[in-house]
CSV table of C-alpha atoms and ligand atoms in Angstrom, one decimal:
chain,number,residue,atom,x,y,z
Z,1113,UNK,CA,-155.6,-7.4,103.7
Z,1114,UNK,CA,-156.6,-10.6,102.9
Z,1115,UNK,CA,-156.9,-12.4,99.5
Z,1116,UNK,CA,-158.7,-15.0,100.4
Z,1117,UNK,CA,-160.7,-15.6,103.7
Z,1118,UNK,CA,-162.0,-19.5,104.6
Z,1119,UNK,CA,-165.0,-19.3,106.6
Z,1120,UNK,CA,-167.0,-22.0,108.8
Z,1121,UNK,CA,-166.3,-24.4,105.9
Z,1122,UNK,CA,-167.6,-27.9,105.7
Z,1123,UNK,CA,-166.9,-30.3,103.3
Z,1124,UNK,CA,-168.2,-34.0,103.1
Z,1125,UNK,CA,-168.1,-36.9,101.0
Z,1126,UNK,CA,-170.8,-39.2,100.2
Z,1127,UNK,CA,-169.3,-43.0,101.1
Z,1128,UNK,CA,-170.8,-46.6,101.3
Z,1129,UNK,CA,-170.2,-46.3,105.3
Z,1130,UNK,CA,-172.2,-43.1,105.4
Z,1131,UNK,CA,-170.9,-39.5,105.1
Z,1132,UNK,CA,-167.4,-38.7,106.0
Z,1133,UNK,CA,-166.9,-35.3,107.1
Z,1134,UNK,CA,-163.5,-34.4,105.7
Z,1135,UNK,CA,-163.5,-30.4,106.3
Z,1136,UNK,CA,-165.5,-30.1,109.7
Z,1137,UNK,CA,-165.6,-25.9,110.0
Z,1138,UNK,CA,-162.4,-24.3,109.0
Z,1139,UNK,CA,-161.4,-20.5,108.9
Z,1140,UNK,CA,-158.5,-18.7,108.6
Z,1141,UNK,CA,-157.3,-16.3,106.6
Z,1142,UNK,CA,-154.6,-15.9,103.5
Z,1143,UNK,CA,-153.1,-12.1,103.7
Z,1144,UNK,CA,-151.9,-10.7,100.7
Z,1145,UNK,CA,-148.1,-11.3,99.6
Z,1146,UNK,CA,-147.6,-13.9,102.0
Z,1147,UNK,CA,-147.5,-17.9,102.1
Z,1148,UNK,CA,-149.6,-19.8,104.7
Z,1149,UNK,CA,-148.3,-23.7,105.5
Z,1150,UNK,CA,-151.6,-26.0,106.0
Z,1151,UNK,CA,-150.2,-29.0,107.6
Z,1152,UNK,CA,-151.4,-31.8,109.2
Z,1153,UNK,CA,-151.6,-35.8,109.4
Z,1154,UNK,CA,-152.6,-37.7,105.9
Z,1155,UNK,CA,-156.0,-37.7,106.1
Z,1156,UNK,CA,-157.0,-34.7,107.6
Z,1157,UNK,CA,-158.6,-32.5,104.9
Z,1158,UNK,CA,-155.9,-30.8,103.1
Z,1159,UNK,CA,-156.4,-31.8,100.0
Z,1160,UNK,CA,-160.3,-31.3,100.1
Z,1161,UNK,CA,-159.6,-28.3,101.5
Z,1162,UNK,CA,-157.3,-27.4,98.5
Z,1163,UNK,CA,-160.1,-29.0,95.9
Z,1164,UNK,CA,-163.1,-27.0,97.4
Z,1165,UNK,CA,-161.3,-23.6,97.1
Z,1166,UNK,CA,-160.6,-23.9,93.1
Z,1167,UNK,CA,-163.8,-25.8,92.9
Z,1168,UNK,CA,-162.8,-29.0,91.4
Z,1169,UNK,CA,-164.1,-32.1,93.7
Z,1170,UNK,CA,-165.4,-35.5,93.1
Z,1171,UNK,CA,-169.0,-36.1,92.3
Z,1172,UNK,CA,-169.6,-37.5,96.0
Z,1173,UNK,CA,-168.0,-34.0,97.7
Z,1174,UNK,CA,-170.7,-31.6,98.8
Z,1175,UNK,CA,-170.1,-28.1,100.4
Z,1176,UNK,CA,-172.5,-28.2,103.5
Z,1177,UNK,CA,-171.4,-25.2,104.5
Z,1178,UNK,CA,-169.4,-22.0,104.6
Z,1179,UNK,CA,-167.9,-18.8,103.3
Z,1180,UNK,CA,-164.9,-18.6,100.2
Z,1181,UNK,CA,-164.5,-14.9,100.3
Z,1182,UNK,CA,-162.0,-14.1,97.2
Z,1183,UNK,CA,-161.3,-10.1,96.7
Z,1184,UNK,CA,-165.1,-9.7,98.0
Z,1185,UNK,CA,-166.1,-12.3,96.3
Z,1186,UNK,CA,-167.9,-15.4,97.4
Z,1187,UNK,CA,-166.3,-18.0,95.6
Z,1188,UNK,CA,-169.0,-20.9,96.7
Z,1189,UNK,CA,-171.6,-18.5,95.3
Z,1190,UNK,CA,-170.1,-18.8,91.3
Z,1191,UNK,CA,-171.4,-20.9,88.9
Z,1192,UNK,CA,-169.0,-23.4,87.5
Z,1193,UNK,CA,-168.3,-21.3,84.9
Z,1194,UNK,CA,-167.7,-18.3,86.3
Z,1195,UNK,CA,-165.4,-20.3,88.9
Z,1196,UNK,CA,-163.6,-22.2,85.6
Z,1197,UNK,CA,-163.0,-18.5,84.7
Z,1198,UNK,CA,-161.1,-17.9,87.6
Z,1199,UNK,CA,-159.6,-20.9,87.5
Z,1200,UNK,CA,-155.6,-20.7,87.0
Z,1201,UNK,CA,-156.1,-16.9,86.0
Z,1202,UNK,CA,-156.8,-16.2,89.5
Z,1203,UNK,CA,-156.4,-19.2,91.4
Z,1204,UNK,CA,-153.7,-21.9,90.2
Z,1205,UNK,CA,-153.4,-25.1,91.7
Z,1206,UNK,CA,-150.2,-27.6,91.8
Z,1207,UNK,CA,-151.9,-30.7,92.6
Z,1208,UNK,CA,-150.7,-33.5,94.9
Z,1209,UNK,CA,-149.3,-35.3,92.1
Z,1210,UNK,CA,-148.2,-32.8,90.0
Z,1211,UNK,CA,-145.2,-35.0,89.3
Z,1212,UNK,CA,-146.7,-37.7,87.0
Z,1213,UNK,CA,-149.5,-35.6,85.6
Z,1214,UNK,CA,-147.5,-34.7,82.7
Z,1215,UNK,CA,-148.1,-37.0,79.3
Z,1216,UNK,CA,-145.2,-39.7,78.8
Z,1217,UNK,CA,-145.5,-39.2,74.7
Z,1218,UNK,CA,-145.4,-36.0,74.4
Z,1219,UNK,CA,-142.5,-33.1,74.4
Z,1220,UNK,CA,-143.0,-30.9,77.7
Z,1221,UNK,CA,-142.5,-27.6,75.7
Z,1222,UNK,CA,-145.4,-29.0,73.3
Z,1223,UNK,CA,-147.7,-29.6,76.4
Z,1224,UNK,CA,-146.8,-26.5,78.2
Z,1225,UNK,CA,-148.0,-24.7,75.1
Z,1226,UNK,CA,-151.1,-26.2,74.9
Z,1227,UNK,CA,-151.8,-25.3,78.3
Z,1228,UNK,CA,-151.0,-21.7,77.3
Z,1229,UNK,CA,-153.1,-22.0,74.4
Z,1230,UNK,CA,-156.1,-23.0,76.2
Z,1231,UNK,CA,-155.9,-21.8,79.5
Z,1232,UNK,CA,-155.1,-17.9,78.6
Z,1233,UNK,CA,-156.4,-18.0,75.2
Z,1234,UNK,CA,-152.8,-17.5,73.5
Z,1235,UNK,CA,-151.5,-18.0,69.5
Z,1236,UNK,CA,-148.9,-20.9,69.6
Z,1237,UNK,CA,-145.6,-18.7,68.6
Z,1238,UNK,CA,-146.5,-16.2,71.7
Z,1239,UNK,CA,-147.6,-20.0,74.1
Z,1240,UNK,CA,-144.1,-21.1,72.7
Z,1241,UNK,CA,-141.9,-17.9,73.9
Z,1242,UNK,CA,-144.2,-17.6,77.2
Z,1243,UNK,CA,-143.1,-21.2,78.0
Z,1244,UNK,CA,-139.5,-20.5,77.7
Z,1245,UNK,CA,-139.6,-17.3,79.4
Z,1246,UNK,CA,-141.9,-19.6,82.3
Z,1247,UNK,CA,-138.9,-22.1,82.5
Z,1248,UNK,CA,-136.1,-19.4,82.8
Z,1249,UNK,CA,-138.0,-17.5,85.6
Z,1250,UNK,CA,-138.0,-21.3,87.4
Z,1251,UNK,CA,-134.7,-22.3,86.7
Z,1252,UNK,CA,-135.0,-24.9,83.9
Z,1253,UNK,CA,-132.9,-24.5,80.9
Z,1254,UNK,CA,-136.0,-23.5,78.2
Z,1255,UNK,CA,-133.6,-26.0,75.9
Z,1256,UNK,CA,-135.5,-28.4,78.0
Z,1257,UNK,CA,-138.4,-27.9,76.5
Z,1258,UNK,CA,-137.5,-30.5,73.6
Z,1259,UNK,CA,-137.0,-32.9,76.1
Z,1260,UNK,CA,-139.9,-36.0,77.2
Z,1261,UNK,CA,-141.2,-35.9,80.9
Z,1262,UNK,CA,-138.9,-39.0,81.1
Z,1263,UNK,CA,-135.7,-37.2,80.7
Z,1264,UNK,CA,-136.3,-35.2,83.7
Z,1265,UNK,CA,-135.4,-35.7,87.5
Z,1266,UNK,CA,-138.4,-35.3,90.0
Z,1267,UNK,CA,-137.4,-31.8,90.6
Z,1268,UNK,CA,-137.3,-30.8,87.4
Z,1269,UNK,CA,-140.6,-31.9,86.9
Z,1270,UNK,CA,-142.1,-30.2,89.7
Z,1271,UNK,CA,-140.3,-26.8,88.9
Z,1272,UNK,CA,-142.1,-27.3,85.3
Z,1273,UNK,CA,-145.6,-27.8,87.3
Z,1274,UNK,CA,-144.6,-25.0,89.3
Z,1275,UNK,CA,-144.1,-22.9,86.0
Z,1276,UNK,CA,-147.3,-24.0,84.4
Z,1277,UNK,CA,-149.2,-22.7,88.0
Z,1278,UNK,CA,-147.4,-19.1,87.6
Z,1279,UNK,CA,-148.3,-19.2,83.5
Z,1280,UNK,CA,-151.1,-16.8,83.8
Z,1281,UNK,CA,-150.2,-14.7,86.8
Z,1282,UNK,CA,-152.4,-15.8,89.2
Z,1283,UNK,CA,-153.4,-13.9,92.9
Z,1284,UNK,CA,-153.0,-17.3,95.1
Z,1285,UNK,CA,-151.0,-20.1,94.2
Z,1286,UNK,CA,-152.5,-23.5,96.1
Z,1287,UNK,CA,-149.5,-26.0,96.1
Z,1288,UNK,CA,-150.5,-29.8,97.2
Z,1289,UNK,CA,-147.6,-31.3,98.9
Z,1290,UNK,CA,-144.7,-29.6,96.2
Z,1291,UNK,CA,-141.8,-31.3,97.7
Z,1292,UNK,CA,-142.9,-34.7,99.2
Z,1293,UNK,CA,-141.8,-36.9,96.5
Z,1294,UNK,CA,-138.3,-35.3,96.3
Z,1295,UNK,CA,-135.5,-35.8,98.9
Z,1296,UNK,CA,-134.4,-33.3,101.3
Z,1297,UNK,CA,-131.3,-31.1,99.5
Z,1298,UNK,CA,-133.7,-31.5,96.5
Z,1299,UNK,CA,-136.7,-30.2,98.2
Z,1300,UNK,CA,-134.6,-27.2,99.8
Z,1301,UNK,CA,-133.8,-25.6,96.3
Z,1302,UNK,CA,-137.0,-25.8,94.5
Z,1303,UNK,CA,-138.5,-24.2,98.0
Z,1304,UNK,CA,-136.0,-21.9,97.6
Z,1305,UNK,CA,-136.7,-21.1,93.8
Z,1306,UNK,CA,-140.5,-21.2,95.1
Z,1307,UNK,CA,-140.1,-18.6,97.9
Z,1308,UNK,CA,-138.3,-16.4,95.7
Z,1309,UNK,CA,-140.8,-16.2,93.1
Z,1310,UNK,CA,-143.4,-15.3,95.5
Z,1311,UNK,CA,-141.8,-12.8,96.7
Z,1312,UNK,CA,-140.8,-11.1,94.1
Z,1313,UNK,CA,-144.2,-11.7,91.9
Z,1314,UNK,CA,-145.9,-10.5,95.5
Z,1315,UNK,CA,-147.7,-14.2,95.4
Z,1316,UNK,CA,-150.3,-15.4,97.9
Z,1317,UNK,CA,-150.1,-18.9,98.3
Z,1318,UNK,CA,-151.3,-22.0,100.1
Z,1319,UNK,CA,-148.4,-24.4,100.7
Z,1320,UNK,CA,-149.8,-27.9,102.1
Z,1321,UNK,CA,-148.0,-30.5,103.6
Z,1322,UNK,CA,-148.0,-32.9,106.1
Z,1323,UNK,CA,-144.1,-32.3,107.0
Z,1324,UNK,CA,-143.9,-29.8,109.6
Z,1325,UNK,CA,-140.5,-28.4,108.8
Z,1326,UNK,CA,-141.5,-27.7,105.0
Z,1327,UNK,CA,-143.8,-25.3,107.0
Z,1328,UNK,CA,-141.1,-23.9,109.2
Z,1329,UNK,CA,-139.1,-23.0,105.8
Z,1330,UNK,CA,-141.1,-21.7,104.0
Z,1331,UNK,CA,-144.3,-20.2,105.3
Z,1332,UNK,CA,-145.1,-17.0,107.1
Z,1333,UNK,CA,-148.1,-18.1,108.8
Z,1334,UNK,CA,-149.3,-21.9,110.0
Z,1335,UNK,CA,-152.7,-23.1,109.8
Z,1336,UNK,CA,-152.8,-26.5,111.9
Z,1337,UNK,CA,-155.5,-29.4,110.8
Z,1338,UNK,CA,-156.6,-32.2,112.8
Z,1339,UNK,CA,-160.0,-34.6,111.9
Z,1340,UNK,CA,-160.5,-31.7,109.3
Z,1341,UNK,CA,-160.9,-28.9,112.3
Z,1342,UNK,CA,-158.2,-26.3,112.0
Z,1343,UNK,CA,-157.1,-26.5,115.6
Z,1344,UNK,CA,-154.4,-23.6,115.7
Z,1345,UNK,CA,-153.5,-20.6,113.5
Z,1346,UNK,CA,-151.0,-18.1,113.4
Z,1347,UNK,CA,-147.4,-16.3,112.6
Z,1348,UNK,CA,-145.4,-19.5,111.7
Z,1349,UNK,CA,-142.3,-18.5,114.4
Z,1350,UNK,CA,-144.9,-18.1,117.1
Z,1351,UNK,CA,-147.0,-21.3,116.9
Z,1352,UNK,CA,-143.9,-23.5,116.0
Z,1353,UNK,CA,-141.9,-21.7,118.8
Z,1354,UNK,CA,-145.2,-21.4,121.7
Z,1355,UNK,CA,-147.4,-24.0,120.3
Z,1356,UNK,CA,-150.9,-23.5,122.4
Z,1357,UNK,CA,-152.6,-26.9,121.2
Z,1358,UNK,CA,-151.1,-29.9,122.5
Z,1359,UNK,CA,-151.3,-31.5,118.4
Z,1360,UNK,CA,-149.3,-29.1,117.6
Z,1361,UNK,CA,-147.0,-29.7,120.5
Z,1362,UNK,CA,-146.7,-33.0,119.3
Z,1363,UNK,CA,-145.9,-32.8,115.9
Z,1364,UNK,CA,-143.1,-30.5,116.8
Z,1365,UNK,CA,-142.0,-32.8,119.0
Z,1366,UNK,CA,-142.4,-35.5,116.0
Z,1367,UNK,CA,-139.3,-33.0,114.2
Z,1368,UNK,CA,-136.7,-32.7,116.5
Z,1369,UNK,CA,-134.6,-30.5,113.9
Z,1370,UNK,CA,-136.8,-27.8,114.4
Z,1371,UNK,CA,-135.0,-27.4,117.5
Z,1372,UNK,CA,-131.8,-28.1,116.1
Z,1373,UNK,CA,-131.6,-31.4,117.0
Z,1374,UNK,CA,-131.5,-31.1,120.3
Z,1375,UNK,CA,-134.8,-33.2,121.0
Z,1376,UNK,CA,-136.0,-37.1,120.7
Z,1377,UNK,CA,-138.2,-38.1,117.9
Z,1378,UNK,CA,-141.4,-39.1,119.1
Z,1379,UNK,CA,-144.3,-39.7,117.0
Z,1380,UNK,CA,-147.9,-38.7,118.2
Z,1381,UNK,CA,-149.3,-42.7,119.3
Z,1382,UNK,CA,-153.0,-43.3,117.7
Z,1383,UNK,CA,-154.9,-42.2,114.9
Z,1384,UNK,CA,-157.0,-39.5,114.3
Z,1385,UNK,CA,-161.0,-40.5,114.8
Z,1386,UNK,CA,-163.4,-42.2,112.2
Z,1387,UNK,CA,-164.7,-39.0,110.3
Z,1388,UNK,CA,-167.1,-40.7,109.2
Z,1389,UNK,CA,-168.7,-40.6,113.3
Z,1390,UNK,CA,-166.4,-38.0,114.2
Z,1391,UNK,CA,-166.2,-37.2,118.6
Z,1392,UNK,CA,-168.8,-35.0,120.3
Z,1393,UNK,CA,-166.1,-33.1,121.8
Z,1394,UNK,CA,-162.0,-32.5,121.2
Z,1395,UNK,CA,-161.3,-34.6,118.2
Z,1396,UNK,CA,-157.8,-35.0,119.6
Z,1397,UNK,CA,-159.0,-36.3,122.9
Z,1398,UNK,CA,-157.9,-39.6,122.3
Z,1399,UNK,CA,-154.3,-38.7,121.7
Z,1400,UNK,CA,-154.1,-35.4,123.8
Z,1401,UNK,CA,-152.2,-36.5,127.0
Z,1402,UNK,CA,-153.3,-33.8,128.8
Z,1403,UNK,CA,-156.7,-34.5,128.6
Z,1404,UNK,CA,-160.0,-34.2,130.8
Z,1405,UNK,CA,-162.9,-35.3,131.0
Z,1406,UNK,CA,-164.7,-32.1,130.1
Z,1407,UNK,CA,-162.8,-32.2,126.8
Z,1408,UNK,CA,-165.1,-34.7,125.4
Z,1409,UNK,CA,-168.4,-33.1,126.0
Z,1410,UNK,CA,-167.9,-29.8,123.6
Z,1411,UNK,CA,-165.8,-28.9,120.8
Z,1412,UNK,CA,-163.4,-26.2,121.8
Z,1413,UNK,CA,-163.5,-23.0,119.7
Z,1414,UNK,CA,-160.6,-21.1,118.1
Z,1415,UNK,CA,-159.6,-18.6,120.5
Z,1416,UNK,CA,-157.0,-15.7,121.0
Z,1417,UNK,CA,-154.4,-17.2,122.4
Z,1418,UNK,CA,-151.6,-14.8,121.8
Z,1419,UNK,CA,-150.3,-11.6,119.0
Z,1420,UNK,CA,-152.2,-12.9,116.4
Z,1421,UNK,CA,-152.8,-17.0,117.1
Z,1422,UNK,CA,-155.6,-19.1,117.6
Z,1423,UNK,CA,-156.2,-22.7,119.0
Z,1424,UNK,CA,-158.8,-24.9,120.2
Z,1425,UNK,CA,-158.2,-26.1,123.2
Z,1426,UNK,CA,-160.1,-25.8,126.2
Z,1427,UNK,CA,-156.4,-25.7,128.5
Z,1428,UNK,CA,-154.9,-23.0,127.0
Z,1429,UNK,CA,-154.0,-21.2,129.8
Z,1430,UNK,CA,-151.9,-23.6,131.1
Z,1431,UNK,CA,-150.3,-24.4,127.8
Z,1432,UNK,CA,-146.7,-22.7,129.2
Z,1433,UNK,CA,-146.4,-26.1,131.4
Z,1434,UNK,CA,-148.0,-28.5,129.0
Z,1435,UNK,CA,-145.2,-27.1,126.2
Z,1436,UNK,CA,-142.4,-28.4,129.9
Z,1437,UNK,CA,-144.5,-31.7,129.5
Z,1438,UNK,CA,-144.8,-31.7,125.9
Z,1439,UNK,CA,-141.2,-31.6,125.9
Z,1440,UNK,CA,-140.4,-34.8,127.6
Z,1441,UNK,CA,-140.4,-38.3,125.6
Z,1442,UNK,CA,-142.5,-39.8,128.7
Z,1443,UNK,CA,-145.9,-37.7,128.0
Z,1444,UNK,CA,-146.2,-39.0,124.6
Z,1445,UNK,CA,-145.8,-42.6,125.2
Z,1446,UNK,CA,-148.7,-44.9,126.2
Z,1447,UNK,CA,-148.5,-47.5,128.7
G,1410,ADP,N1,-163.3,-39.0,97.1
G,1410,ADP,C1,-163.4,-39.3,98.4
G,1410,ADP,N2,-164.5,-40.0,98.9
G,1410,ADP,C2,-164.7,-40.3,100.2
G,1410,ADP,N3,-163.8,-39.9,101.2
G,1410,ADP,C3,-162.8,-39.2,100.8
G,1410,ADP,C4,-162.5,-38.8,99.4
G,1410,ADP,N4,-161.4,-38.1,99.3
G,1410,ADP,C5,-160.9,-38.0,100.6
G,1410,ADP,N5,-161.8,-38.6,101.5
G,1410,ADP,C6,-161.6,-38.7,103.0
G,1410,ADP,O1,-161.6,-37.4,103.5
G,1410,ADP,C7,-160.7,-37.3,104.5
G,1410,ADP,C8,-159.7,-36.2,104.1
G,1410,ADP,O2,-158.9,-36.6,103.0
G,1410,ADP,P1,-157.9,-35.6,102.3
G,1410,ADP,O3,-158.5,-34.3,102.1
G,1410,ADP,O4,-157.3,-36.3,101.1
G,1410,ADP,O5,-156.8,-35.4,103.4
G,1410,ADP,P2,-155.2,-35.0,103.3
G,1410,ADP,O6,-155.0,-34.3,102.0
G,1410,ADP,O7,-155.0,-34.2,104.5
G,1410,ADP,O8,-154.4,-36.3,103.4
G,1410,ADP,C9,-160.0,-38.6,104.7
G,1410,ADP,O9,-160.7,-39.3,105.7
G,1410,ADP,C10,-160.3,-39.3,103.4
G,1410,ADP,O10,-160.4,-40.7,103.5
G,1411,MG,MG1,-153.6,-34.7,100.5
């Protein structure tokens, strides 16, 4: 079962160049109970992606297109207030910069309350012991609470965003790049807290990021962006271990220590196309080096690949020797 299920979506933004289109056709499913890792290059949608799915976008954002199916429910379909219902009751969102969105003059126990107060309608004694009993279940000391955003470390404050997502028991969680700010031992324990919450409140959640080993710990299933395309889906062990798109290929390659540090660090050379006049055909064309010339007449579709993926690629029945080329430093560098 799925709680959420993206379908064909399209999302562009009104710019002085013309209209940039950030989301260009995404689907893929969330199933219940389990945490899917969108990652991908800055710049490649995420974040609109994130936005269009709890509804709150910039005035120049417009949903050309597309299906938000939520428990049945079309979620493009909902006025704003019926969707501001839903909002953090339902769906809870850590934004990207989570970190600094809390007030500098104010106690975090009084803002957390106020949150509580407005958000799910409590008194302010019951906001009050909510909030402590939020901080304990994230592993913040609720003595803390007395404390100004100042006093805390970056991980503090992201475990405190991460309570005031979980305040209201939301179905799906949509976290923004959590960790991104924090360094590495620091990111492992509040992924760790993370994943434990979600699996023991039975959380679905969206976990974005562009750092492809944030996705290997911590997500069940990958979804794969690229020029705002999702380009391959699937069980997290099997698209990071037989990657069928050679972006994907790349960006594993890009993170040698998911194979243990056996590999050389080689970053994908290029940029991803102007979105703005996005390519007839592959968007990674210009960076794929196993391209053809067919590649650039037609966008390839998502296809079965194998138990359970998907990628769009037109050569993905030779992808067991691209993964031998993949491997090598040589394929990725120009000359
Ligand atoms: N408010 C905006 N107005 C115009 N273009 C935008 C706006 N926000 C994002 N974009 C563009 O949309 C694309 C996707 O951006 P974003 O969703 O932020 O990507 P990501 O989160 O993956 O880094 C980028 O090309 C970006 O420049
Ligand atoms: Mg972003």
């Amino acid at each position: 079962m799925s709680v959420l299920s993206v379908q064909d979506l399209e999302v562009y933004y009104k710019t002085d160049r013309g209209v940039a289109q950030a989301v260009r056709g995404a689907s893929f499913e969330v199933p219940e109970g389990q945490v899917v890792g969108v990652v991908g290059e800055s710049g490649c949608g995420k974040t609109t992606l994130a936005r269009a799915i709890i509804g709150v976008m910039p005035k120049t954002a417009r949903i050309a297109g597309g299906r938000l199916m939520f428990q049945g429910v079309d979620l493009l379909g909902l006025s704003p207030r019926e969707m501001a219902s839903r909002r953090w009751r339902d769906i809870a969102f850590i934004p990207q910069s989570a970190m600094n969105s809390l007030d500098p003059v104010y106690r975090v126990g009084t803002q957390m309350a106020e949150v509580l107060v407005e958000r799910g309608g409590m008194d302010k004694r019951a906001a009050r012991r909510r909030a402590a009993e939020l901080f304990d279940m994230v592993g913040l000391d609720p003595g803390r609470l007395r404390d100004f955003p100042h006093q805390y470390s970056g991980g503090m404050r992201q475990r405190a965003a991460i309570a005031l997502a979980l305040a209201l028991e939301p179905r799906l969680v949509i976290a923004d790049e959590p960790v991104t700010a924090l360094d590495v031992i620091i990111q492992r324990q509040v992924l760790d807290t993370f994943k434990e919450l979600q699996g023991r409140l039975g959380l679905s959640v969206i976990l974005i990021t562009h750092d492809i080993s944030v996705v290997a710990y911590a997500s069940d299933r990958v979804v794969v962006m690229y020029a705002g395309e999702v380009i391959e889906s699937g069980a997290t062990a099997e698209v990071l271990g037989r990657p069928f798109h050679p972006y994907t290929m790349g960006l594993c390659k890009a993170f040698p220590e998911l194979h243990g540090g056996g590999g050389t660090l080689v970053p994908i050379e290029g940029s991803p196309p102007d979105l703005i006049a996005p390519p007839e055909g592959c968007s990674f064309a210009d960076r794929c080096p196993f391209v053809e010339p067919e590649c650039r007449t037609a966008r390839p579709p998502l296809v079965d690949v194998a138990s359970g993926s998907l990628a769009a690629c037109r050569r993905t029945s030779e992808a067991e020797e691209l993964r031998v080329l993949a491997g090598e430093a040589g394929t990725w560098l120009r000359s």
